[in-house]
mmCIF file of C-alpha atoms and ligand atoms in Angstrom:
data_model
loop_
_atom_site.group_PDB
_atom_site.id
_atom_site.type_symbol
_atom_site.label_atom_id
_atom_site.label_comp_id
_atom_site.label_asym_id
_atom_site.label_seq_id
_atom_site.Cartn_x
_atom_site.Cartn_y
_atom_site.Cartn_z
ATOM 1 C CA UNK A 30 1.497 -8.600 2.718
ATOM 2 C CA UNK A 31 1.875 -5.643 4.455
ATOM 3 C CA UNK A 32 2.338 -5.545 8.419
ATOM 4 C CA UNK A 33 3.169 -2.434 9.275
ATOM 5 C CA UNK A 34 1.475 1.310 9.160
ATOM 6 C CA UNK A 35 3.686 4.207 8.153
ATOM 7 C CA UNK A 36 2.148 7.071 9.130
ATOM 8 C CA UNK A 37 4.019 10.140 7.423
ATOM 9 C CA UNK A 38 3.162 13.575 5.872
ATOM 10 C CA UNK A 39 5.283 16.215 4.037
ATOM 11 C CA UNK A 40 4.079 19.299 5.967
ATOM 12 C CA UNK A 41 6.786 17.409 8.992
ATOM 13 C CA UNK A 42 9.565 19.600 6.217
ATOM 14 C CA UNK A 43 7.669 23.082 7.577
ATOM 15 C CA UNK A 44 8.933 23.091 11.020
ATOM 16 C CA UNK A 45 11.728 25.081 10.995
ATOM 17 C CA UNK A 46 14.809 25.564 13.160
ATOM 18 C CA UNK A 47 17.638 27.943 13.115
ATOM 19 C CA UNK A 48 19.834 28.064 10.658
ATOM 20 C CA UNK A 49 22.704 24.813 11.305
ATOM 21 C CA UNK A 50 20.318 23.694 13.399
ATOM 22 C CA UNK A 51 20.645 19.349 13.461
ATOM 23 C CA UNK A 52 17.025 19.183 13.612
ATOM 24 C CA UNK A 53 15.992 20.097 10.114
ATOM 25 C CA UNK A 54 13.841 19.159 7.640
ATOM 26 C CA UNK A 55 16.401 17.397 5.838
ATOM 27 C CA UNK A 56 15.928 14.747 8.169
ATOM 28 C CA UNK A 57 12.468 13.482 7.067
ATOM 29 C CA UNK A 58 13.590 14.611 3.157
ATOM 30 C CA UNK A 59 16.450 11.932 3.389
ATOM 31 C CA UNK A 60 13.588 9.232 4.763
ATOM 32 C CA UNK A 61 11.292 9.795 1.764
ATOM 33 C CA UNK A 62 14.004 9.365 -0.753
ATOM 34 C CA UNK A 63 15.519 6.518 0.971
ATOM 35 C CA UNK A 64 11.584 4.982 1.278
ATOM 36 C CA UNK A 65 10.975 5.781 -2.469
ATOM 37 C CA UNK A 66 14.423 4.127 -4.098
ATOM 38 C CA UNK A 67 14.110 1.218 -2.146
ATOM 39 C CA UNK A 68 10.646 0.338 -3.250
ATOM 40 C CA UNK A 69 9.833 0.103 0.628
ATOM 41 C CA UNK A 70 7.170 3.002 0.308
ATOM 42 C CA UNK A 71 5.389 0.641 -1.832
ATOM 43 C CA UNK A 72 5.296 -2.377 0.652
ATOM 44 C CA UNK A 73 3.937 -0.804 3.777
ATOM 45 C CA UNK A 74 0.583 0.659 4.078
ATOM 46 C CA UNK A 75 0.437 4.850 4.580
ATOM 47 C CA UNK A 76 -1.986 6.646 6.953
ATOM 48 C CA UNK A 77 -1.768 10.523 7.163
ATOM 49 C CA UNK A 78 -1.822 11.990 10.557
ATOM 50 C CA UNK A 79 -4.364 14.052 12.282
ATOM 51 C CA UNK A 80 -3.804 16.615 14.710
ATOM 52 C CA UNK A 81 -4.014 15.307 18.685
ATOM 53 C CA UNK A 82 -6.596 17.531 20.086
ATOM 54 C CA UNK A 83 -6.338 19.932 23.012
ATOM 55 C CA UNK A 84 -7.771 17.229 25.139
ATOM 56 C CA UNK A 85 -5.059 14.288 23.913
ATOM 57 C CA UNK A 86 -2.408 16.667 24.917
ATOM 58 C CA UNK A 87 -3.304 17.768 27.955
ATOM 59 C CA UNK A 88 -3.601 14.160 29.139
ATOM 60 C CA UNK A 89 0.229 14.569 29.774
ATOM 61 C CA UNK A 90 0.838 18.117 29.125
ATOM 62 C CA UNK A 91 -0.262 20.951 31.315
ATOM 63 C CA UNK A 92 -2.965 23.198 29.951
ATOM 64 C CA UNK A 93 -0.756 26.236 30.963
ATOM 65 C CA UNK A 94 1.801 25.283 28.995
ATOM 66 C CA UNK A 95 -0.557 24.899 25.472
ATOM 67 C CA UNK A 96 -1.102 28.537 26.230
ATOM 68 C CA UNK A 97 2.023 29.522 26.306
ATOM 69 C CA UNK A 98 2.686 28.054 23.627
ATOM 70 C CA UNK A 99 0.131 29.417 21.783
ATOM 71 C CA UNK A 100 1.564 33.062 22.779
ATOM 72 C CA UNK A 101 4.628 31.699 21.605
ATOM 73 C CA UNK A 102 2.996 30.926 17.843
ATOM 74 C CA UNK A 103 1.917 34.220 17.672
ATOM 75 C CA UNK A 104 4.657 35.924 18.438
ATOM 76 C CA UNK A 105 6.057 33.843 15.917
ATOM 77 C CA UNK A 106 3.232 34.533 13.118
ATOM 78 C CA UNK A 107 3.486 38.527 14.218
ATOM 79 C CA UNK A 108 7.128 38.706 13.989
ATOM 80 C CA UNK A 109 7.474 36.414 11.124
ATOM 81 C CA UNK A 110 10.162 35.005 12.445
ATOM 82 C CA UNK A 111 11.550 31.685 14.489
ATOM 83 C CA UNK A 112 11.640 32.174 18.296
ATOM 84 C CA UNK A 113 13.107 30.215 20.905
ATOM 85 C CA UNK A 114 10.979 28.221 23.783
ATOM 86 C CA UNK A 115 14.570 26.816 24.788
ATOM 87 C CA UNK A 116 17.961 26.941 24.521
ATOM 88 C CA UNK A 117 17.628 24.071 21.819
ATOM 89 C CA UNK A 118 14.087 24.837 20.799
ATOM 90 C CA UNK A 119 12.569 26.603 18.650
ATOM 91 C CA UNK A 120 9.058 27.461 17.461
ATOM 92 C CA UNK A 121 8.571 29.189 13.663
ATOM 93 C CA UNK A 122 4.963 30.363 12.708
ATOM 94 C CA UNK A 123 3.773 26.715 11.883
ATOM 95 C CA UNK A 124 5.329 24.821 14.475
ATOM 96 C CA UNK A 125 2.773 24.991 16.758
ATOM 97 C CA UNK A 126 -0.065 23.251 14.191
ATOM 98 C CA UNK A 127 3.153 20.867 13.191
ATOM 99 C CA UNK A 128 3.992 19.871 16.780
ATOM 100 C CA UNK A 129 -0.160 18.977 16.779
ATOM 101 C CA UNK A 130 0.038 16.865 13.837
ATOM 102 C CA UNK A 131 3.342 15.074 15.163
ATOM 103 C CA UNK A 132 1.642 13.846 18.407
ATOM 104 C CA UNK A 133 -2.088 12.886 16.167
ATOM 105 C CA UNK A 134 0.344 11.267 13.811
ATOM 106 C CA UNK A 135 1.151 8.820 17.309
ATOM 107 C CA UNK A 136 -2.173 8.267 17.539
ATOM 108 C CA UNK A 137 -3.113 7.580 14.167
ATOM 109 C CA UNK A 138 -0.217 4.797 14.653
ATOM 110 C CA UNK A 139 -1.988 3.494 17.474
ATOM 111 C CA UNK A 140 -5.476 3.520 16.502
ATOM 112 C CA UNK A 141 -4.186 1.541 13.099
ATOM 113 C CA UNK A 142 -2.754 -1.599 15.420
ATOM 114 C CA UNK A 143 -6.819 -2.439 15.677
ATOM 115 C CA UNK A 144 -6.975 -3.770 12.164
ATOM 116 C CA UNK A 145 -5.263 -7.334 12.926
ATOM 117 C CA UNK A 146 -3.397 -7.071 9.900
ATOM 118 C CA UNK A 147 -1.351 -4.620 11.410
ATOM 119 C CA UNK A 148 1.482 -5.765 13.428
ATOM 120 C CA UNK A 149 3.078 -2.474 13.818
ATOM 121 C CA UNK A 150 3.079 0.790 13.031
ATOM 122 C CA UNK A 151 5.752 3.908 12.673
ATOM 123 C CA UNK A 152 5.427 7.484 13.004
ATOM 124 C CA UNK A 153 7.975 9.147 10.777
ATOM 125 C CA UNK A 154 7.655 12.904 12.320
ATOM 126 C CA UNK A 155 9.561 16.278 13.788
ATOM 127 C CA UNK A 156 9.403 17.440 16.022
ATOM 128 C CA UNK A 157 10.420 14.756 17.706
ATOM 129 C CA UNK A 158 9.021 14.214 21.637
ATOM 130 C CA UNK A 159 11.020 12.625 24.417
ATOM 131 C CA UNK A 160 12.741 15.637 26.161
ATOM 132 C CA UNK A 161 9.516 17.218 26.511
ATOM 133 C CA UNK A 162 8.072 17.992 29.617
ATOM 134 C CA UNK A 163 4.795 18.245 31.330
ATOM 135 C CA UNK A 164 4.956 21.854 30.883
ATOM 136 C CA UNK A 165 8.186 22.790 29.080
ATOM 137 C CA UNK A 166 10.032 22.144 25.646
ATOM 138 C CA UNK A 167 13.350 21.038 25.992
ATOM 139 C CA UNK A 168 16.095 19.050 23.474
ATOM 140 C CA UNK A 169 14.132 20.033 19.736
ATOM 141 C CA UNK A 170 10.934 18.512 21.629
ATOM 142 C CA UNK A 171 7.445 20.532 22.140
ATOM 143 C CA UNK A 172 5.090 17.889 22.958
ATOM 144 C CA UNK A 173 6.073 14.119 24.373
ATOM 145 C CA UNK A 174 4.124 12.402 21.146
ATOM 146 C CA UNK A 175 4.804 8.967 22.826
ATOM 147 C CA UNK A 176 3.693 9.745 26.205
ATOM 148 C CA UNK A 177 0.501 11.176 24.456
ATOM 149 C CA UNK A 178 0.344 7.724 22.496
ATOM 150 C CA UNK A 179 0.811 5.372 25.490
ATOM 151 C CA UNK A 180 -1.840 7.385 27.280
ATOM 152 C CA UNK A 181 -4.427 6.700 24.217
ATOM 153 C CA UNK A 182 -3.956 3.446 23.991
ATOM 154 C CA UNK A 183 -4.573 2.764 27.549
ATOM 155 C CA UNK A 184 -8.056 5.220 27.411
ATOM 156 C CA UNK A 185 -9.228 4.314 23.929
ATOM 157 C CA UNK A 186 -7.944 0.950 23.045
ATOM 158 C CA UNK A 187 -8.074 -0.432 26.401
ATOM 159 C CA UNK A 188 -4.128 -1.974 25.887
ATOM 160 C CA UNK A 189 -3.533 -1.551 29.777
ATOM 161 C CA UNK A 190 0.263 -2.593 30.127
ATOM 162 C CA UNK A 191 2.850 -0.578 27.716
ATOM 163 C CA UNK A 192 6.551 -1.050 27.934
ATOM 164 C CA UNK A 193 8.320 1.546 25.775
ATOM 165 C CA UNK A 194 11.917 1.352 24.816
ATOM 166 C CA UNK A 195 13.933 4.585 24.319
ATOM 167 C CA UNK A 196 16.859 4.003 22.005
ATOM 168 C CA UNK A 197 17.541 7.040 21.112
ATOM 169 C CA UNK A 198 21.466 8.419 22.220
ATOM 170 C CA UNK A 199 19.889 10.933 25.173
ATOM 171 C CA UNK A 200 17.970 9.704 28.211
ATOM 172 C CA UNK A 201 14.403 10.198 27.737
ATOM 173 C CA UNK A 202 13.976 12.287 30.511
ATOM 174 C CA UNK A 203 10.568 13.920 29.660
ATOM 175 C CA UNK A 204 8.882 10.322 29.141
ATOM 176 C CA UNK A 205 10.640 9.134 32.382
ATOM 177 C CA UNK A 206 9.000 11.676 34.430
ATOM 178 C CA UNK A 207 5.678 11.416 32.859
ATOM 179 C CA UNK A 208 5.488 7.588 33.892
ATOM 180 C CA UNK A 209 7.559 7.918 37.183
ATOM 181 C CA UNK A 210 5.340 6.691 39.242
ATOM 182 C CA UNK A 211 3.517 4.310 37.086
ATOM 183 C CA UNK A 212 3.367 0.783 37.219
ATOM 184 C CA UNK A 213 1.397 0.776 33.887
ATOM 185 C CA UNK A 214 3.588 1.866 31.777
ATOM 186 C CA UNK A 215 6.907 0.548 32.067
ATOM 187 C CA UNK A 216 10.170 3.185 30.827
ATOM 188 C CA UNK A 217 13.609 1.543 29.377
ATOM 189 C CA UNK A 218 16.055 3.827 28.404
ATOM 190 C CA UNK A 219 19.124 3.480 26.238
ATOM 191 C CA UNK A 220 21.260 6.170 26.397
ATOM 192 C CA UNK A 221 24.951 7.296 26.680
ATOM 193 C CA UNK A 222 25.966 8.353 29.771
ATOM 194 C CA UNK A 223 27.160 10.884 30.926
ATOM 195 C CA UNK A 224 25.535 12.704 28.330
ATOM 196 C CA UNK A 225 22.932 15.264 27.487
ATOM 197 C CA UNK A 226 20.580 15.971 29.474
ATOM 198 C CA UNK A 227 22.840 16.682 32.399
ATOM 199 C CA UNK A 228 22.364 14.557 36.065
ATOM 200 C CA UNK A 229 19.814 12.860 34.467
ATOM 201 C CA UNK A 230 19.362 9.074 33.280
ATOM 202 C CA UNK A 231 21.078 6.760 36.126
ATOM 203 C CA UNK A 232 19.990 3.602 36.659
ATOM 204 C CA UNK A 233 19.405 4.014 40.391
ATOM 205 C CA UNK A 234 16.442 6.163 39.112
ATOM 206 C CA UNK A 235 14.550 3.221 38.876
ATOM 207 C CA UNK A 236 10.661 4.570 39.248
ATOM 208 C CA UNK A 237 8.565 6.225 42.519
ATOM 209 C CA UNK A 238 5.825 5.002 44.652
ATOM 210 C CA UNK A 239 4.002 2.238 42.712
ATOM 211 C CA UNK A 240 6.123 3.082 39.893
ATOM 212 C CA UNK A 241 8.990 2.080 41.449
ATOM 213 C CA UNK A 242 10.584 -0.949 39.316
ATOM 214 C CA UNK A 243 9.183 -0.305 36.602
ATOM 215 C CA UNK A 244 11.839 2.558 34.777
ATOM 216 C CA UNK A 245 15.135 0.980 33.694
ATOM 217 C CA UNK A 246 17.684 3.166 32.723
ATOM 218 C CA UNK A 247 20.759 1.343 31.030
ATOM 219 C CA UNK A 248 23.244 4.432 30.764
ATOM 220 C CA UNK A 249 26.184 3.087 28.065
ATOM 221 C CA UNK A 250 29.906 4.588 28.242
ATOM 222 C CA UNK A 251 30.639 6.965 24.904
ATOM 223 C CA UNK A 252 32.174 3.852 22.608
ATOM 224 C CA UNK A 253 29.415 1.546 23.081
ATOM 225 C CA UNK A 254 28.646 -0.134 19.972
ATOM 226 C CA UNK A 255 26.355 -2.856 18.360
ATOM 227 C CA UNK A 256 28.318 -5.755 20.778
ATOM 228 C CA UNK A 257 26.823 -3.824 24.265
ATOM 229 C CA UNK A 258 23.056 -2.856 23.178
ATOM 230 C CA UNK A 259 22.983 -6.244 21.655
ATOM 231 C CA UNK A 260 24.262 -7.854 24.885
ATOM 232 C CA UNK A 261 22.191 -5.115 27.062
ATOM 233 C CA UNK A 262 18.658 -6.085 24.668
ATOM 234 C CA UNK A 263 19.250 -10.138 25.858
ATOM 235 C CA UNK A 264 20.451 -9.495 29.130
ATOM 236 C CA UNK A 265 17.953 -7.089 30.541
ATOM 237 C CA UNK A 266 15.398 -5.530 28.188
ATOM 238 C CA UNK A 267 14.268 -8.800 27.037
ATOM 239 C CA UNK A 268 13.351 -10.594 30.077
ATOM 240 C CA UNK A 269 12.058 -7.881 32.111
ATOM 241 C CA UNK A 270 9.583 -6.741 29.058
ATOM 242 C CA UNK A 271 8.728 -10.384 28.714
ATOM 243 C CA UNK A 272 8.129 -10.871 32.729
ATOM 244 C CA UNK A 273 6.238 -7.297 32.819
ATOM 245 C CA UNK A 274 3.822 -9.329 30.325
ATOM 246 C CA UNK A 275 2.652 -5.889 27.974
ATOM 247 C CA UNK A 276 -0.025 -5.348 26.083
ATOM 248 C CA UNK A 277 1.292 -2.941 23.464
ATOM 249 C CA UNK A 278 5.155 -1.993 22.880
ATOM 250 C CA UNK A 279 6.394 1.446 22.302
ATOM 251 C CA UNK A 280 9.524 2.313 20.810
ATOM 252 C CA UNK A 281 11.341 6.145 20.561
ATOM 253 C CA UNK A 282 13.524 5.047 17.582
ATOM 254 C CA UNK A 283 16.005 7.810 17.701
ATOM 255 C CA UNK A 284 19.288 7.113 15.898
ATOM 256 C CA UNK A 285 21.948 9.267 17.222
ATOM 257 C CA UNK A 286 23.478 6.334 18.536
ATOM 258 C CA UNK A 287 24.863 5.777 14.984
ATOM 259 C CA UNK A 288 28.617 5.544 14.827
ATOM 260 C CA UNK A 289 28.316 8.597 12.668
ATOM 261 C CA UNK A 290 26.002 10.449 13.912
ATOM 262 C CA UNK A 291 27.412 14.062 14.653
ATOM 263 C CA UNK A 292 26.173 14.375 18.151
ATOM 264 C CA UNK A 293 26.495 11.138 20.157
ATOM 265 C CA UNK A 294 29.341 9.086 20.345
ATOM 266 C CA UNK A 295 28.333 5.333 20.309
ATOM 267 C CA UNK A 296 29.218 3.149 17.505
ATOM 268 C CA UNK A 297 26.048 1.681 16.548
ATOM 269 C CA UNK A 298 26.229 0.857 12.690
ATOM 270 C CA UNK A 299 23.222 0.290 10.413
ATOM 271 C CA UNK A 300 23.223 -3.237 10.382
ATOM 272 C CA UNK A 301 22.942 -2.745 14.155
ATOM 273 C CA UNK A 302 19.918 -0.710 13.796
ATOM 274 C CA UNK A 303 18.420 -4.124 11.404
ATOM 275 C CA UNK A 304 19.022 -6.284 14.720
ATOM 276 C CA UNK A 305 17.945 -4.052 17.458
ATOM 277 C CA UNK A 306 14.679 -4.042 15.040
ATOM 278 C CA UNK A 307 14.861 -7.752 14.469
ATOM 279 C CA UNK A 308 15.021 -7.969 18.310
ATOM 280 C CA UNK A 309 11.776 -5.877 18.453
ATOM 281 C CA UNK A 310 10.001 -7.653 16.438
ATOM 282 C CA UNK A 311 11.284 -11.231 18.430
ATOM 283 C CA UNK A 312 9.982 -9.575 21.656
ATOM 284 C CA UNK A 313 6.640 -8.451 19.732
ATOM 285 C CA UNK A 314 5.919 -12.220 19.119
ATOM 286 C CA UNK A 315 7.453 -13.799 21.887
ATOM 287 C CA UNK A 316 4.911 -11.570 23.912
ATOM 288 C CA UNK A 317 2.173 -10.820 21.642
ATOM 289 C CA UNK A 318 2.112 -7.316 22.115
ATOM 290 C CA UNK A 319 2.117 -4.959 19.085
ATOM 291 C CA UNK A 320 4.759 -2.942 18.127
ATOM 292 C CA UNK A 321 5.187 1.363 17.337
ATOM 293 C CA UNK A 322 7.715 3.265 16.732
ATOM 294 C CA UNK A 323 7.993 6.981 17.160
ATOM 295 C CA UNK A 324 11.085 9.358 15.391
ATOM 296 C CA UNK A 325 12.995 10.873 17.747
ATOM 297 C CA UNK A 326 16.955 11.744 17.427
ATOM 298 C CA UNK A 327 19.593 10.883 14.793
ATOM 299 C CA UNK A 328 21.433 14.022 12.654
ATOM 300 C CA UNK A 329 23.677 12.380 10.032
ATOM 301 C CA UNK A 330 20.647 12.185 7.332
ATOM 302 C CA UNK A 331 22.578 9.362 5.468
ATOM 303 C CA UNK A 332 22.871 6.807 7.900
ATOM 304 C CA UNK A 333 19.505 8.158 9.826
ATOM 305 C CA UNK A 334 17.603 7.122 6.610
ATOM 306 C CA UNK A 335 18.902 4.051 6.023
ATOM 307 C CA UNK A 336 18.690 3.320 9.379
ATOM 308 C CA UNK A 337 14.932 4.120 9.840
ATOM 309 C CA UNK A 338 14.369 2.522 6.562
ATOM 310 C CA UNK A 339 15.853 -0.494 8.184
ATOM 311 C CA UNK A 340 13.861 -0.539 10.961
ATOM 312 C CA UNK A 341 10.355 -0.290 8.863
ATOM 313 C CA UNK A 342 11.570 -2.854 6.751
ATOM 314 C CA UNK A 343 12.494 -5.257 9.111
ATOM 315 C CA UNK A 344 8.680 -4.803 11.184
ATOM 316 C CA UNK A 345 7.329 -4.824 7.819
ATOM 317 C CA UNK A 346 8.457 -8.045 6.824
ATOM 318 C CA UNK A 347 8.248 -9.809 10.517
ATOM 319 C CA UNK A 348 12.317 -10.714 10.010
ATOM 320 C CA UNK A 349 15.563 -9.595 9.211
ATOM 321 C CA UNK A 350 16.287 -7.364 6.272
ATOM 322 C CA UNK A 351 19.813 -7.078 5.692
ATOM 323 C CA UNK A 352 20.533 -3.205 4.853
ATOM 324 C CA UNK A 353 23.129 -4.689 2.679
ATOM 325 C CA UNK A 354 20.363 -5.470 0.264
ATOM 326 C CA UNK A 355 18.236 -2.907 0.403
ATOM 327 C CA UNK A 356 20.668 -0.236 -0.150
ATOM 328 C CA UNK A 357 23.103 -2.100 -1.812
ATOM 329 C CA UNK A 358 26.207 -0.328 -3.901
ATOM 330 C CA UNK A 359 25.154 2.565 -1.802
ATOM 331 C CA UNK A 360 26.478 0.808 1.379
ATOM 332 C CA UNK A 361 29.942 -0.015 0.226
ATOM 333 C CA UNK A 362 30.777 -3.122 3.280
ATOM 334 C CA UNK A 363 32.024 -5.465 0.605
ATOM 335 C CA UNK A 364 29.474 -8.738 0.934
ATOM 336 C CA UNK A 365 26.377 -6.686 0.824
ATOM 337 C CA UNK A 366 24.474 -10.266 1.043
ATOM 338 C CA UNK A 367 25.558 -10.708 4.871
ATOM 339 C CA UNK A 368 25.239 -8.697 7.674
ATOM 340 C CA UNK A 369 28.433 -7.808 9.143
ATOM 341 C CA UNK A 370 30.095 -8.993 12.199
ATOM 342 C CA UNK A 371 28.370 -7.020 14.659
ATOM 343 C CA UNK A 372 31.290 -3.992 15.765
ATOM 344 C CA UNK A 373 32.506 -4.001 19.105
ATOM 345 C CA UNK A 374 32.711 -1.093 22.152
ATOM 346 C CA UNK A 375 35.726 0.780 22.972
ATOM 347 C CA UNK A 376 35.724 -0.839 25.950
ATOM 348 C CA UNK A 377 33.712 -4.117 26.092
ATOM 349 C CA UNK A 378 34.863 -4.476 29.732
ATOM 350 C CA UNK A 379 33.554 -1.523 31.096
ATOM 351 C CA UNK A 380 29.970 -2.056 29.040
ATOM 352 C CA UNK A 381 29.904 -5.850 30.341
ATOM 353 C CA UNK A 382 30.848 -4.384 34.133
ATOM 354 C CA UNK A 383 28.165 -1.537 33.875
ATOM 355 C CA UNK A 384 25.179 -3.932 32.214
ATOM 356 C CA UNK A 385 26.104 -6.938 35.669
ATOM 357 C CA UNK A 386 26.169 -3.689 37.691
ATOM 358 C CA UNK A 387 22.453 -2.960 36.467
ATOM 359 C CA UNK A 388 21.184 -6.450 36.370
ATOM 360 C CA UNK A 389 22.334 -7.225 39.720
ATOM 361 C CA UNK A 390 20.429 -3.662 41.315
ATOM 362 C CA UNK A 391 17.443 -4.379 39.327
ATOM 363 C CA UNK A 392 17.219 -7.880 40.506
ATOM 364 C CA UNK A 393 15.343 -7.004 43.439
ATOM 365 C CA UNK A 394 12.620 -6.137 41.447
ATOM 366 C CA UNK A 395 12.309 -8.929 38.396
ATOM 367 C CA UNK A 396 12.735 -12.551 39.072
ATOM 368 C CA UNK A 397 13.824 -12.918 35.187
ATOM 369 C CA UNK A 398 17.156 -11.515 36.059
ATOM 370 C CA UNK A 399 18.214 -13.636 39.161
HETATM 371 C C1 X5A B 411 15.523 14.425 20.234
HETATM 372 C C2 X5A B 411 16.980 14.673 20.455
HETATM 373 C C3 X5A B 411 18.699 16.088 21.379
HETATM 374 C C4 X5A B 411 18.866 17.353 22.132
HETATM 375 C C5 X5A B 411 20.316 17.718 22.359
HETATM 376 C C6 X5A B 411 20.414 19.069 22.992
HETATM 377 N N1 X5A B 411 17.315 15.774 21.141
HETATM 378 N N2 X5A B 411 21.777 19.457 23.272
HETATM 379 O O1 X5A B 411 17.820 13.898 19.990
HETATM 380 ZN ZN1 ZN B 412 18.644 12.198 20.800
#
């Protein structure tokens, strides 16, 4: 009894960075094989991807920008080599028909929440999306796959209200600005702060025009662990999404948040990644909006595949899985049976003062948190 769609493909691997580049293909290599020994492969149901078409993307992507980009891929193919569309990001002769598939893969994962079987869905791709612009790459991001997605839905499956949560380590600044002014779609972030992307990712950016209200950024001191996203999911992501009233949820599942993940610096452990999910999928029933999630960050491929394993499993089976058992002697925690006290933050006082701070300035706007 399957409930969720994983929508995956091998040719994700053939996007290439730089050499020592985090991003690599390692990333979705360490998924598979986590996927495949755990038997989970087996208990979802698979649906390749398709590439988005010129037409999907440029619903939040400028059709300048596609051009360039296709300059970019052949200077790429010419030169044989990887070139650079950022500081961070990089294009190699397939990337361009890869980045395609990544955001079709999205709406594959969409399209599949029509078959009432399907509770959820989750796109297991690279490169991932949220950094990316209207009409710029930026962070190891080329197109915004979940903007693209939440755009679909609204056109093609009529789902009018989306709420997505970001809980990747970074501020999703690309999807923020895409939705800025949009009282459709509703942005949460999650993200350390201050952090990468500079100056971005406050909480007093809080939506334009009739958009305003509706993005909540909950910026988290370096040190937060499972205690303050826990604490941060009841106290404000939970009510609002449930007094917004959606029709589909979104999720960029990044998980550089991990404790050891080699670029943030949060503490989030797997087993906190298995209750964030389990939250998910209490907020999926408690509003009856679908759930999908969308690969973004996370750069330690040990703990990102388990992690992302734990997330599948958990909307698979509609409850908690404890990672304990599904990766057992290869978890070493010592009762592999329970979850484990959920770790604290470095500094629970400064998490608990900054998560009042945002509940009190977002009051204004949602009754839930008075
Ligand atoms: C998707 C993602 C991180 C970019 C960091 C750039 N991007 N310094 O996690
Ligand atoms: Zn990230």
């Amino acid at each position: 009894m399957s409930k969720l769609v994983l929508v995956r493909d091998t040719r994700f691997q053939d996007h290439l960075n730089p050499e020592l580049h985090p991003e690599s293909p390692q990333r979705l290599k360490a998924i598979d094989k986590v996927l495949k020994r755990t038997q989970v492969i087996a208990e979802v149901r698979q649906e390749a991807p398709r590439p988005a078409s010129e037409d999907d993307l440029c619903v939040v992507h400028e059709p300048a920008y596609i051009e360039h980009l296709q300059s970019d891929r052949e200077k790429a193919r010419k030169s044989c080599r990887i070139v650079p569309l950022d500081a961070d990001t990089f294009m190699c002769p397939d990337t361009y028909e890869i980045a395609r598939l990544a955001a079709g893969a999205g709406l594959v994962a969409v399209e599949a929440l029509k078959n009432p079987d399907a509770t959820s869905s989750f796109v297991a791709v690279r490169p991932p999306g949220h950094h990316a612009l209207e009409d710029k790459a930026m962070g190891f991001c080329i197109f915004n796959n979940i903007a693209i997605a939440a755009r679909y839905a609204q056109k093609h499956l009529g789902l009018k209200k989306v709420f997505i949560i970001d809980w990747d380590v970074h501020h999703g600044n690309g999807t923020q600005a895409m939705f800025y002014n949009d009282p459709t779609v509703f942005f949460v972030s999650f993200h350390q702060y201050p952090f990468w992307p500079p100056d971005t990712g406050w909480y007093k950016e809080d939506g334009a025009g009739d958009g305003k209200g509706y993005n909540l950024n909950i910026p988290l001191p370096a040190g937060t662990g499972d205690r303050g996203y826990l604490k941060a999911w009841d106290e404000l992501v939970r009510p609002v999404c449930l007094e917004y009233g959606p029709d589909l949820i979104m999720l960029s599942a990044g998980y550089d948040a991990h404790q050891f993940d080699p670029l943030g610096q949060q503490q989030i452990t797997t087993d906190g990644y298995a209750l964030l999910s389990e939250r998910l999928v209490d907020l999926s029933c408690a509003s009856g909006a679908k759930v999908v999630g969308f690969l973004e960050g996370g750069y330690n491929t040990n703990t990102l595949s388990q992690s992302v394993v734990s997330t599948i499993a958990v909307l698979n089976s509609g409850k908690l899985v404890v990672p304990g058992a599904l990766f057992g002697g290869a978890r070493h925690t010592g009762d592999e049976t329970l979850v484990k006290p959920v770790t604290g933050d470095r500094d629970p006082a400064q998490v608990d003062e900054r998560i009042a701070d945002i509940k009190a300035y977002f009051a204004k706007y949602w009754r839930s948190l008075r």
